[in-house]
XYZ file of C-alpha atoms in Angstrom:
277
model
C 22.872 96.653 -34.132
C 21.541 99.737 -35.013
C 23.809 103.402 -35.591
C 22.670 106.328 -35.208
C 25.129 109.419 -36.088
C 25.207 113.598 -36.931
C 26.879 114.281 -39.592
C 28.630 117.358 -40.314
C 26.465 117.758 -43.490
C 22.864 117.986 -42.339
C 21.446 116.715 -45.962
C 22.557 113.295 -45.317
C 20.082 112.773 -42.142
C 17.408 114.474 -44.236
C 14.715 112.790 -45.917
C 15.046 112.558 -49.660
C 12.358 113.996 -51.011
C 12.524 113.441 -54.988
C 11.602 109.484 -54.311
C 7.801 109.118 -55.724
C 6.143 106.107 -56.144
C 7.026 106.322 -59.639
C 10.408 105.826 -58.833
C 9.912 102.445 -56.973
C 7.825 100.704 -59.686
C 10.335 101.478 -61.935
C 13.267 99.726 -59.561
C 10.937 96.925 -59.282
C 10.237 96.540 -63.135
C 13.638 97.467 -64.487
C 16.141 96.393 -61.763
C 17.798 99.844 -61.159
C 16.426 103.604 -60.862
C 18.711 106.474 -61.790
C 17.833 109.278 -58.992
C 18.553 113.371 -59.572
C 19.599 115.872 -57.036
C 20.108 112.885 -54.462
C 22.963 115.110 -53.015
C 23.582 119.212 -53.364
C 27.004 119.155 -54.980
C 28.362 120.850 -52.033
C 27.477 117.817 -49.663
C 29.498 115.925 -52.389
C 32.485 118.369 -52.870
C 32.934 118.127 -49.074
C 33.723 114.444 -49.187
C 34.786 113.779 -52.164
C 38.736 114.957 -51.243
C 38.784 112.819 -48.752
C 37.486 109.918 -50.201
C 39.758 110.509 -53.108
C 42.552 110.646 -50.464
C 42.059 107.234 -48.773
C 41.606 105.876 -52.565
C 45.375 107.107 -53.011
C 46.916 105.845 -50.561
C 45.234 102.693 -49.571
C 45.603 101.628 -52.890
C 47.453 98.002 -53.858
C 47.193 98.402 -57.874
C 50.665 99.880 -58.995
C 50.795 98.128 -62.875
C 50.829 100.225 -65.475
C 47.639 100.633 -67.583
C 49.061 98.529 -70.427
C 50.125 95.593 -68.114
C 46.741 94.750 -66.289
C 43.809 92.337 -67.509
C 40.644 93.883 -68.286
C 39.349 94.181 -64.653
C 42.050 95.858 -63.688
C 42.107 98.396 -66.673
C 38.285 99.013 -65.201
C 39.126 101.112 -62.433
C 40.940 101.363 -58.964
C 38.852 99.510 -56.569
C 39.399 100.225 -52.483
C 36.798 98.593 -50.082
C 35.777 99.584 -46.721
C 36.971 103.233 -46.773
C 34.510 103.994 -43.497
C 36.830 101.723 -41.124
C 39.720 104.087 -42.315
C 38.178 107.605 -42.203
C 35.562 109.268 -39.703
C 35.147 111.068 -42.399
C 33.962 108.600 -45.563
C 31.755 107.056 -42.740
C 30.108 110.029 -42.325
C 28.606 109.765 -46.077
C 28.377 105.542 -45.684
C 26.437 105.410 -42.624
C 23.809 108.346 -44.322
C 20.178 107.882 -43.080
C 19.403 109.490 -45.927
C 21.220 106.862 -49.033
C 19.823 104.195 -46.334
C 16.708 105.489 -46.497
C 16.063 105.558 -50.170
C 17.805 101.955 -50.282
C 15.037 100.399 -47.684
C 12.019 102.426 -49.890
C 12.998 100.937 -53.303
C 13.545 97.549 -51.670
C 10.447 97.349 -49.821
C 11.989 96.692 -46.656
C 11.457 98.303 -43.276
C 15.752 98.677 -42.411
C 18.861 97.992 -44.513
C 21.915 97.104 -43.002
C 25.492 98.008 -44.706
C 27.132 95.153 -46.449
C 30.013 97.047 -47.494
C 31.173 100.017 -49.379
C 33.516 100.156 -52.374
C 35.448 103.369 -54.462
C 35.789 102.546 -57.827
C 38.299 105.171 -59.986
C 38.272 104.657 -63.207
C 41.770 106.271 -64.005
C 41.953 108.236 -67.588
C 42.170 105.419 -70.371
C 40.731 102.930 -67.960
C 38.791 100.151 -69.737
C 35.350 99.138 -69.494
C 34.149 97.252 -67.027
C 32.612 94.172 -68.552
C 28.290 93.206 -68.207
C 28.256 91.405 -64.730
C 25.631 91.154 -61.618
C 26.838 91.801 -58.352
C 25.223 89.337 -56.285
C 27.061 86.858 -57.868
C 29.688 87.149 -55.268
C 27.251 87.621 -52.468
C 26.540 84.516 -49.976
C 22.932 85.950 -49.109
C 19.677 84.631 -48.737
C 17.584 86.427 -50.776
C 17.868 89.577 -53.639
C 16.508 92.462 -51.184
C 20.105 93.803 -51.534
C 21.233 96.862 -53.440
C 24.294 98.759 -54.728
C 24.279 102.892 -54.774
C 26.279 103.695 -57.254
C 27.179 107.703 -56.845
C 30.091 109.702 -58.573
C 31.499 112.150 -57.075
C 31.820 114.254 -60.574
C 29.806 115.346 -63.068
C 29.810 112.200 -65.515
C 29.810 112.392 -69.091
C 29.274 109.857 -71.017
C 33.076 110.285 -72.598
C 33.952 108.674 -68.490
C 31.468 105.527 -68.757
C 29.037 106.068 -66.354
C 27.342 102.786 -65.149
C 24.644 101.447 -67.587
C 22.112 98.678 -67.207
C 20.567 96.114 -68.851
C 16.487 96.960 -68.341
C 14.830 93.866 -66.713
C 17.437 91.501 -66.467
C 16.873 90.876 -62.857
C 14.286 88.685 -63.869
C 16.711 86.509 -66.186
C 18.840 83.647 -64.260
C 21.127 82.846 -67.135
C 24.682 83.831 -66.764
C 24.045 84.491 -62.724
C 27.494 82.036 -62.229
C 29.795 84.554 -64.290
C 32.405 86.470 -62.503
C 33.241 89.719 -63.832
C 35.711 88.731 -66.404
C 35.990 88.654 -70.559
C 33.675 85.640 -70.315
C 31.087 87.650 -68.527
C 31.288 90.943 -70.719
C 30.964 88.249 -74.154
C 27.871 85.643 -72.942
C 26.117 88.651 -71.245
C 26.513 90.950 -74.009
C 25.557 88.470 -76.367
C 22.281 87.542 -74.086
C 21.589 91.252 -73.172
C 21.049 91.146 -77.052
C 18.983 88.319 -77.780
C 16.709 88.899 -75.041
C 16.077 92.322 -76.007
C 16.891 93.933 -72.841
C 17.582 97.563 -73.369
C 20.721 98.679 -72.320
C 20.775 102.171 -70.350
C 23.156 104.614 -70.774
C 23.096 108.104 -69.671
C 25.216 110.728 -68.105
C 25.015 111.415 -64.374
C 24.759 115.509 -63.065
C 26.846 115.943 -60.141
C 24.306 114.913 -57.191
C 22.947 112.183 -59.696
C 23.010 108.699 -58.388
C 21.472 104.830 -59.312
C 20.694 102.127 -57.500
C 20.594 98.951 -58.931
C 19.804 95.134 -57.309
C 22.389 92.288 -56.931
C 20.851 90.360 -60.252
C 20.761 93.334 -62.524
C 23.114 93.189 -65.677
C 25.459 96.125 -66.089
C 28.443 97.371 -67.533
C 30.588 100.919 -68.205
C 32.357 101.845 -70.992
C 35.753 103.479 -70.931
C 37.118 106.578 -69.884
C 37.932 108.833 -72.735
C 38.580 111.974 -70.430
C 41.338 113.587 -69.129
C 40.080 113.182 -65.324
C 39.327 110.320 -63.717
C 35.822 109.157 -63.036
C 36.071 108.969 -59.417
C 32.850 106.830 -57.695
C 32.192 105.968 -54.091
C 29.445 103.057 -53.923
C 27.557 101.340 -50.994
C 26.250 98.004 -50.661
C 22.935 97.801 -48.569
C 20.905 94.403 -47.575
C 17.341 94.003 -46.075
C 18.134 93.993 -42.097
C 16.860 90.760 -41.820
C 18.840 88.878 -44.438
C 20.409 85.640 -43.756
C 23.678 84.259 -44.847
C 23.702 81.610 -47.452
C 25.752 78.925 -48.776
C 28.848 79.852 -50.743
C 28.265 78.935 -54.323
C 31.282 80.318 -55.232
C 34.953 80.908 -53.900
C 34.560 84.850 -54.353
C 31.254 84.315 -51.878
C 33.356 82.043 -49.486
C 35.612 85.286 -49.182
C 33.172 87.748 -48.775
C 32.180 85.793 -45.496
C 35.041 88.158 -44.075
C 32.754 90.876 -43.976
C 30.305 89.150 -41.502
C 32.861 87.690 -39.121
C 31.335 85.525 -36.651
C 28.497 85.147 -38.865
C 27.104 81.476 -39.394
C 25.291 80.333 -42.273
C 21.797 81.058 -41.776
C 22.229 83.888 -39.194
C 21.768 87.308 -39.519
C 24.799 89.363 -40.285
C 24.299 91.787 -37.097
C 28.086 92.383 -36.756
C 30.050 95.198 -36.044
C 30.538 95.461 -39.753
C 27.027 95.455 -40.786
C 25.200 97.994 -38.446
C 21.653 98.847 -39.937
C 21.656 102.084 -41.303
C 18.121 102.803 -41.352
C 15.190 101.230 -40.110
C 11.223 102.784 -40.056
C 10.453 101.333 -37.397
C 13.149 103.472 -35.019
């Protein structure tokens, strides 16, 4: 199941063209690439109300700060925006994210997993060291996350920092995000000698990062909040795999229909790109 839409933006169809080869060795080696001038900040500005929006009012967190564990002090966390708002699936369904997602994988199509906002309200936490793919049933690690603020990111907000490398390192891949994770990973991140990468994001900045690599954000010392709209990609042909995990048998709900060993071609998971089309 393949989409194919015009979006009122004509940069997200476009080709990105700041992707050199450079740029894919170093996803390969280090796990993630941090991309500039991915968007113009007006393509952002025009979604980002919206998206901020649905985040509002779709919305199930309603403790105070003070009251919450430490994922929930990491941010505000609303999945699936695109089934609520023409609008946010104008920016999820992009040919031109997709595009960049398939090059760095290696893959000739990606197909969307899901897509995830992620606030980090003024005061929020950190988010502790975790990998991704730990609660994804999925048959191999030619998946991604794009992680792309919506604001100019200091690093007084805790933009999203990785651990260089870790991708390659299996220890710790049955943590949850959690205190555990943020202690054993830290402490690992450490004694391995994986450099951990920290930098602010420009407005039009955004990373991409794969399902095994290590990362973390600190808090958000600002007065705004860090406001982030992600999207989950997979290789087109990916299979589904074997819970491991009760977090992975739940994520089954977003390839109904979909039995183990099949390819997730659902209404859910159109691909988004593909080279070959």
């Amino acid at each position: 199941m393949t989409v194919t839409t015009t979006s009122a933006m004509p940069e997200l169809d476009r080709p990105y063209d700041g992707l050199a080869s450079s740029a894919v060795a170093d996803f390969n080696r280090d796990g993630f690439v941090h991309l500039r001038n991915v968007l113009m900040p007006e393509t952002i500005a025009a979604y980002e109300p919206t998206i901020t929006s649905e985040v509002l009012r779709l919305n199930t967190q309603n403790l105070p700060l003070a009251e919450r564990d430490t994922y929930g002090k990491a941010f505000l966390q609303v999945t699936n925006l695109w089934e609520h708002s023409e609008k946010v699936q104008e920016l999820v369904f992009s040919r031109r994210l997709a595009r960049i997602a398939a090059e760095v994988l290696g893959v000739h199509a990606v197909r969307l997993y899901h897509d995830q906002a992620l606030y980090k309200e003024p005061s929020g936490g950190i988010t502790p060291w975790h990998a991704d793919q730990y609660y994804w049933p999925l048959s191999s690690d030619r998946c991604l996350t794009l992680w792309l603020p919506l604001q100019e990111t200091p690093m007084e907000m805790g933009p999203l920092a990785f651990a260089r490398g870790s991708h390659h390192f299996a220890y710790g891949r049955d943590l949850p995000i959690s205190d555990e994770s943020e202690a054993r990973l830290k402490e690992a991140v450490t004694e391995q000698n994986f450099e951990d990468v920290a930098e602010p994001f420009a407005l039009g900045d955004a990373s991409f990062h794969r399902g095994w690599t290590f990362h973390h954000a600190g808090p958000n010392r600002a007065d705004a909040p860090r406001r982030v709209m992600t999207v989950i990609y997979t290789d087109a042909d990916i299979r589904v795999a074997e819970p491991t995990n009760d977090h992975q048998a739940a994520d089954r709900g977003w390839m109904p229909g979909t039995h183990i060993g099949q390819v997730p071609d659902t209404p859910l998971n159109p691909v988004l790109y593909d080279a070959h089309r």
